Short mmCIF file of C-alpha atoms in Angstrom, two decimals:
data_model
loop_
_atom_site.label_atom_id
_atom_site.label_comp_id
_atom_site.label_asym_id
_atom_site.label_seq_id
_atom_site.Cartn_x
_atom_site.Cartn_y
_atom_site.Cartn_z
CA MET A 165 6.56 34.16 -70.11
CA PHE A 166 9.01 32.57 -68.14
CA ARG A 167 11.92 35.01 -70.06
CA SER A 168 9.96 38.19 -69.07
CA LEU A 169 9.37 36.80 -65.46
CA ALA A 170 13.21 36.00 -65.65
CA LEU A 171 14.35 39.29 -66.74
CA ALA A 172 12.03 41.22 -64.27
CA SER A 173 13.22 39.14 -61.89
CA SER A 174 16.87 39.83 -62.42
CA MET A 175 16.15 43.94 -62.66
CA LEU A 176 14.47 43.33 -59.12
CA LEU A 177 17.78 42.22 -57.76
CA ALA A 178 19.71 44.93 -59.36
CA THR A 179 17.55 47.95 -58.11
CA PRO A 180 19.48 49.22 -54.85
CA VAL A 181 17.43 49.65 -51.86
CA PHE A 182 18.01 53.06 -50.92
CA ALA A 183 15.41 53.38 -48.39
CA GLN A 184 16.81 50.06 -46.34
CA ASP A 185 20.64 50.71 -46.72
CA ALA A 186 21.05 54.52 -46.82
CA ALA A 187 22.09 56.12 -44.07
CA PRO A 188 19.87 59.49 -43.17
CA ALA A 189 22.25 62.16 -44.62
CA ARG A 190 23.45 64.31 -41.39
CA THR A 191 23.50 68.28 -40.81
CA LEU A 192 26.76 69.72 -40.27
CA THR A 193 25.66 70.82 -36.93
CA GLU A 194 25.23 67.09 -36.26
CA VAL A 195 28.72 66.47 -37.45
CA LEU A 196 30.11 68.75 -35.18
CA GLU A 197 28.57 67.53 -31.93
CA ASP A 198 30.08 64.00 -33.11
CA ALA A 199 33.28 64.97 -33.76
CA GLU A 200 33.91 65.88 -29.43
CA ARG A 201 34.64 62.55 -29.66
CA LEU A 202 37.61 63.09 -30.94
CA GLU A 203 39.81 63.61 -27.45
CA PRO A 204 42.77 65.94 -28.80
CA LEU A 205 40.21 68.06 -30.63
CA GLU A 206 39.98 71.49 -29.73
CA THR A 207 38.35 73.68 -31.75
CA VAL A 208 37.12 73.66 -35.67
CA ILE A 209 35.77 76.93 -37.71
CA VAL A 210 33.85 75.96 -40.79
CA SER A 211 33.63 78.57 -43.54
CA GLN A 212 31.84 79.33 -47.05
CA ASN A 213 32.29 81.62 -49.36
CA GLY A 214 33.36 83.81 -47.16
CA GLU A 215 30.99 83.60 -44.22
CA ILE A 216 31.66 81.38 -40.84
CA ILE A 217 28.53 78.56 -41.42
CA ALA A 218 29.88 76.59 -38.12
CA GLU A 219 31.92 76.62 -35.58
CA ARG A 220 32.73 74.99 -32.09
CA GLY A 221 35.09 75.21 -28.97
CA TYR A 222 35.81 71.77 -27.42
CA ASN A 223 36.17 71.42 -23.41
CA GLY A 224 36.30 74.51 -22.69
CA HIS A 225 38.50 76.06 -25.72
CA ARG A 226 37.87 79.07 -27.07
CA LEU A 227 37.81 80.27 -31.16
CA ASP A 228 39.82 83.48 -29.98
CA ALA A 229 42.98 82.04 -27.92
CA PRO A 230 45.82 82.06 -29.08
CA THR A 231 47.56 78.75 -29.97
CA ASN A 232 51.11 77.13 -31.13
CA ILE A 233 49.88 76.29 -34.80
CA LYS A 234 53.12 74.55 -35.16
CA SER A 235 54.45 73.55 -38.46
CA ALA A 236 51.08 75.01 -40.39
CA SER A 237 53.16 78.57 -39.66
CA LYS A 238 55.27 77.36 -42.99
CA THR A 239 52.60 78.60 -45.10
CA ILE A 240 53.04 82.06 -43.62
CA ILE A 241 56.62 82.12 -44.32
CA SER A 242 55.85 80.82 -47.99
CA ALA A 243 53.10 83.23 -48.42
CA LEU A 244 55.60 85.85 -46.97
CA ILE A 245 58.80 84.51 -49.64
CA GLY A 246 55.33 84.98 -52.78
CA ILE A 247 55.17 88.58 -51.66
CA ALA A 248 59.02 89.54 -50.88
CA ILE A 249 59.46 88.64 -54.57
CA GLU A 250 56.35 90.30 -55.70
CA LYS A 251 58.04 93.39 -54.01
CA GLY A 252 61.72 92.66 -55.89
CA ILE A 253 63.36 92.07 -52.76
CA LEU A 254 63.66 88.44 -53.73
CA GLU A 255 64.54 87.57 -57.45
CA SER A 256 62.80 84.17 -57.92
CA THR A 257 62.39 81.08 -56.67
CA ASP A 258 65.67 80.51 -58.63
CA GLN A 259 67.44 82.82 -56.44
CA LYS A 260 70.62 81.29 -54.87
CA ILE A 261 70.66 81.18 -51.43
CA ALA A 262 74.34 81.10 -50.64
CA PRO A 263 74.84 84.39 -51.35
CA ILE A 264 72.49 85.60 -49.15
CA LEU A 265 73.52 83.40 -46.44
CA ARG A 266 77.31 83.84 -46.97
CA ALA A 267 78.33 85.12 -43.14
CA ASP A 268 77.11 81.64 -41.97
CA LEU A 269 78.11 78.97 -44.45
CA PRO A 270 80.45 76.52 -43.30
CA SER A 271 83.98 76.55 -44.31
CA ASN A 272 84.98 73.73 -46.91
CA ALA A 273 81.46 73.60 -47.19
CA ASP A 274 80.24 70.70 -49.98
CA PRO A 275 80.48 72.67 -53.68
CA ARG A 276 76.19 71.38 -54.09
CA ILE A 277 75.54 74.34 -51.04
CA GLU A 278 75.48 76.67 -53.62
CA ASP A 279 73.25 75.32 -55.71
CA ILE A 280 70.47 75.68 -53.25
CA THR A 281 68.12 77.74 -53.98
CA VAL A 282 64.73 79.52 -52.33
CA GLY A 283 62.36 76.89 -54.24
CA ASP A 284 64.34 74.44 -53.38
CA LEU A 285 63.67 75.34 -49.02
CA LEU A 286 60.11 76.44 -49.98
CA THR A 287 59.39 72.85 -51.20
CA MET A 288 62.00 70.91 -48.95
CA ARG A 289 64.75 69.93 -51.19
CA ALA A 290 67.82 71.06 -49.91
CA GLY A 291 69.33 67.95 -49.87
CA LEU A 292 70.35 68.83 -45.92
CA GLU A 293 69.82 66.57 -43.98
CA PRO A 294 66.84 67.30 -41.91
CA THR A 295 66.92 69.24 -38.65
CA SER A 296 63.36 68.32 -37.93
CA GLY A 297 62.09 64.91 -36.06
CA VAL A 298 65.39 63.21 -33.98
CA ASN A 299 67.61 65.74 -35.12
CA TYR A 300 64.87 69.01 -33.85
CA GLY A 301 66.18 68.83 -30.03
CA ARG A 302 69.80 68.91 -31.07
CA TRP A 303 69.40 71.83 -33.60
CA VAL A 304 67.60 74.42 -31.62
CA ALA A 305 69.94 73.36 -28.60
CA SER A 306 72.62 74.99 -31.27
CA ASP A 307 73.89 78.29 -30.83
CA ASN A 308 72.90 79.83 -33.86
CA TRP A 309 70.47 78.44 -36.54
CA VAL A 310 71.01 79.40 -39.43
CA ARG A 311 74.59 77.95 -39.10
CA ALA A 312 73.13 75.00 -37.51
CA ALA A 313 70.87 74.12 -40.60
CA LEU A 314 73.65 75.10 -43.41
CA THR A 315 76.13 72.91 -41.46
CA ARG A 316 73.90 69.98 -41.52
CA PRO A 317 75.79 66.74 -44.26
CA PHE A 318 74.01 66.43 -47.71
CA VAL A 319 71.89 63.31 -47.53
CA ASP A 320 70.72 63.56 -51.49
CA ASP A 321 71.14 66.65 -53.87
CA PRO A 322 69.28 69.97 -54.20
CA GLY A 323 66.22 70.03 -55.98
CA ALA A 324 65.85 66.49 -55.19
CA GLY A 325 63.34 63.98 -53.22
CA MET A 326 61.66 65.46 -49.98
CA LEU A 327 63.57 65.92 -47.05
CA TYR A 328 60.99 67.41 -44.59
CA SER A 329 63.13 70.21 -42.24
CA THR A 330 62.05 73.00 -40.35
CA GLY A 331 66.06 73.99 -41.19
CA SER A 332 64.95 74.99 -44.39
CA SER A 333 61.59 77.02 -43.89
CA HIS A 334 63.77 79.01 -40.88
CA LEU A 335 66.55 79.70 -43.40
CA LEU A 336 64.18 81.68 -45.53
CA SER A 337 63.05 83.25 -42.51
CA ALA A 338 66.79 84.55 -42.06
CA ILE A 339 66.52 85.24 -46.01
CA LEU A 340 63.92 87.57 -45.42
CA THR A 341 65.33 89.10 -42.46
CA GLN A 342 68.70 89.48 -44.40
CA GLN A 343 66.87 91.21 -47.50
CA THR A 344 64.51 93.40 -46.18
CA GLY A 345 66.89 94.49 -43.03
CA ARG A 346 63.91 94.06 -40.37
CA SER A 347 62.13 90.97 -38.46
CA THR A 348 60.09 88.23 -40.51
CA LEU A 349 57.46 89.73 -37.82
CA ALA A 350 57.81 92.94 -38.58
CA ASN A 351 57.13 91.81 -42.34
CA ALA A 352 54.16 89.52 -41.50
CA ARG A 353 52.20 92.52 -39.43
CA GLU A 354 53.28 95.18 -42.52
CA TRP A 355 52.41 93.42 -45.46
CA LEU A 356 49.36 90.67 -44.19
CA GLY A 357 48.29 93.71 -42.47
CA ALA A 358 45.18 94.68 -44.75
CA VAL A 359 43.70 91.02 -43.70
CA PRO A 360 41.32 91.74 -41.17
CA GLY A 361 41.88 89.14 -37.80
CA PHE A 362 44.96 88.16 -38.99
CA ALA A 363 47.59 88.74 -36.29
CA ILE A 364 50.69 86.32 -34.47
CA ALA A 365 50.03 87.05 -31.27
CA SER A 366 53.71 85.40 -29.87
CA TRP A 367 56.10 83.47 -32.41
CA ASP A 368 59.72 82.26 -30.89
CA ARG A 369 63.18 83.20 -31.92
CA ASP A 370 66.70 81.64 -32.41
CA PRO A 371 69.75 83.20 -30.64
CA GLN A 372 70.10 85.93 -33.14
CA GLY A 373 66.84 87.03 -32.82
CA ILE A 374 65.42 85.71 -36.22
CA TYR A 375 61.95 84.25 -36.04
CA LEU A 376 61.45 80.92 -36.10
CA GLY A 377 60.49 79.81 -39.30
CA GLY A 378 58.04 77.11 -39.45
CA ASN A 379 57.20 76.45 -36.02
CA GLN A 380 56.26 77.78 -32.31
CA MET A 381 54.18 80.28 -33.90
CA ALA A 382 51.22 80.99 -31.92
CA MET A 383 47.89 82.61 -33.60
CA THR A 384 44.08 81.90 -32.65
CA PRO A 385 41.90 79.78 -34.91
CA ARG A 386 39.88 83.03 -36.26
CA SER A 387 43.12 84.67 -36.97
CA LEU A 388 44.52 81.51 -38.58
CA LEU A 389 40.74 81.18 -40.79
CA ALA A 390 41.35 84.86 -41.76
CA PHE A 391 44.52 83.95 -43.53
CA GLY A 392 43.22 80.92 -44.97
CA GLU A 393 40.30 83.05 -46.50
CA LEU A 394 43.08 85.25 -48.23
CA TYR A 395 44.46 81.69 -50.32
CA ARG A 396 40.46 80.61 -51.46
CA SER A 397 39.93 84.51 -52.19
CA GLY A 398 42.63 84.16 -54.66
CA GLY A 399 44.98 86.66 -52.74
CA LEU A 400 42.48 89.63 -52.24
CA ALA A 401 41.54 90.97 -48.74
CA PRO A 402 37.95 91.79 -48.15
CA ASP A 403 38.11 95.22 -49.50
CA GLY A 404 39.50 94.32 -52.50
CA THR A 405 43.64 94.68 -51.48
CA ARG A 406 45.94 92.62 -53.45
CA VAL A 407 47.91 90.98 -50.99
CA ILE A 408 49.88 87.73 -52.69
CA SER A 409 49.40 87.34 -56.30
CA GLN A 410 47.03 84.71 -58.01
CA ALA A 411 50.16 83.35 -59.46
CA TRP A 412 51.53 83.11 -56.34
CA ILE A 413 48.78 80.64 -55.22
CA ASP A 414 48.54 78.90 -58.16
CA GLN A 415 52.37 77.85 -57.26
CA SER A 416 51.99 77.32 -53.90
CA TRP A 417 49.33 74.93 -54.95
CA SER A 418 50.84 73.13 -57.72
CA PRO A 419 52.33 69.88 -56.97
CA HIS A 420 56.46 70.38 -56.63
CA THR A 421 57.32 67.06 -54.81
CA ARG A 422 55.82 64.21 -52.57
CA SER A 423 56.49 63.51 -49.17
CA ILE A 424 57.88 60.26 -48.71
CA ARG A 425 55.79 59.96 -45.15
CA THR A 426 52.61 60.13 -46.42
CA GLY A 427 52.50 60.48 -49.93
CA ASP A 428 50.85 63.91 -50.64
CA SER A 429 51.91 66.19 -52.83
CA TYR A 430 53.35 69.32 -51.40
CA GLY A 431 54.03 72.96 -53.19
CA TYR A 432 55.18 75.57 -51.66
CA GLY A 433 54.58 75.19 -47.71
CA TRP A 434 51.02 73.85 -48.35
CA PHE A 435 49.96 69.74 -48.89
CA LEU A 436 47.37 68.36 -51.33
CA ARG A 437 45.48 66.05 -51.88
CA ASN A 438 42.11 64.60 -52.69
CA ILE A 439 39.74 64.27 -49.21
CA GLY A 440 35.99 63.68 -49.31
CA GLY A 441 36.40 63.30 -53.63
CA GLU A 442 37.86 67.10 -53.66
CA ASP A 443 40.85 68.44 -54.07
CA THR A 444 42.02 69.88 -51.19
CA ARG A 445 45.04 72.45 -49.61
CA PHE A 446 46.20 71.60 -46.70
CA ALA A 447 48.86 72.98 -44.34
CA TRP A 448 49.59 70.68 -41.62
CA GLY A 449 51.13 71.46 -37.65
CA PHE A 450 52.74 69.02 -34.68
CA GLY A 451 49.51 67.41 -32.76
CA GLY A 452 46.99 68.33 -35.58
CA GLN A 453 46.90 71.66 -36.32
CA MET A 454 45.12 72.06 -39.48
CA LEU A 455 44.24 74.42 -42.38
CA TYR A 456 42.07 73.67 -45.32
CA VAL A 457 40.99 75.31 -47.88
CA VAL A 458 38.95 73.25 -50.26
CA PRO A 459 38.84 75.44 -53.96
CA ALA A 460 36.11 73.88 -55.63
CA LEU A 461 33.26 74.68 -52.34
CA ASP A 462 34.60 78.10 -51.34
CA LEU A 463 35.25 76.55 -48.15
CA THR A 464 37.93 77.32 -45.73
CA VAL A 465 38.54 74.89 -42.49
CA VAL A 466 40.00 75.52 -39.42
CA MET A 467 41.36 72.56 -36.71
CA THR A 468 43.35 73.01 -33.61
CA SER A 469 44.07 70.06 -31.53
CA ASP A 470 46.32 69.20 -28.41
CA GLU A 471 49.34 69.43 -29.57
CA THR A 472 50.79 66.35 -26.90
CA THR A 473 47.71 64.23 -27.06
CA GLY A 474 47.65 64.53 -30.71
CA ALA A 475 50.99 63.45 -31.40
CA ALA A 476 50.25 60.45 -29.02
CA ASN A 477 47.25 59.53 -31.30
CA THR A 478 49.07 58.25 -34.23
CA GLY A 479 45.64 58.63 -36.47
CA HIS A 480 44.84 61.84 -35.00
CA ARG A 481 45.50 63.19 -38.58
CA ASP A 482 43.68 60.83 -40.68
CA ASP A 483 40.36 61.42 -37.79
CA LEU A 484 40.72 65.24 -39.14
CA HIS A 485 40.84 63.96 -42.80
CA ASP A 486 37.91 61.92 -41.79
CA LEU A 487 35.96 64.92 -40.14
CA LEU A 488 36.66 67.00 -42.53
CA ALA A 489 34.85 64.35 -45.68
CA GLU A 490 32.02 64.85 -43.10
CA ILE A 491 32.13 68.05 -43.86
CA ILE A 492 32.75 68.54 -47.74
CA ALA A 493 29.60 65.85 -47.83
CA THR A 494 27.19 68.79 -46.38
CA THR A 495 28.30 71.36 -47.18
CA SER A 496 28.64 69.96 -51.29
CA ASP A 497 25.13 69.08 -49.92
CA ALA A 498 24.56 72.27 -49.61
CA GLU A 499 25.89 74.01 -52.99
#
């Protein structure tokens, strides 16, 4: 008898009291309403299975107003490189960049400059000292951004560790310009023109007229969503037109290196991380410009933020990841 009572007591203690401990599940509407507490946050759009299921503009910000997506534009440069390879304009990610940019190579250059490939630029492994961070202002103040990026000293070997640098992405824009004979913007408008809603509202250029690869690009949140949907759908426009190959998306979403700052893996212009229990691919722009794709849930999420207050709040990026985790919780329940 005593043994039976002891067993029953142990079973009672081991049983979780869900009715008392579990918090009630929140709806997506409640999650987005609560997100207003994130001061820098300006807009959120949530799309699942190709349909917008929720969207919010905070403090008067509109979903159809252009905003500077900052380094999230590196994902667009990556897409254009993939299309250029598919079209035969570029050979492959293994193609060496020196023959293309020969006119801007420094005299008496380090021999390693001959080893840099298109893939090294895509994965931020050129080995050249970065032009981002504390070096960014001096770089864009130069009279030739391509030449200035190529004349940075080597701090690592090409193909070695990740050195995040907008200069590397700008070299890709210069390569596209050189190889096609027209601007990167013109290429983007033609090659991505089959994607309904995709548009680049404005984009800065360097002193030679080359569009800045990887920064200072304005798009509306809805347009950024349209671009993310292209990747979520496997490279197909809504009418079935093939825009980007599935192989390129697979390569872009494969880990090629790792950020020493965040620990996130990095593909071709996309960061890779598990958020909310789901493998997530995301583009990240300064101050909190985010494009998330969660393939297992057919989920695409855009978040834009005030770049000044978002940058000042060092935890804002993590806040946005947490917000995505809450969105994932509501949408995975719906699945």
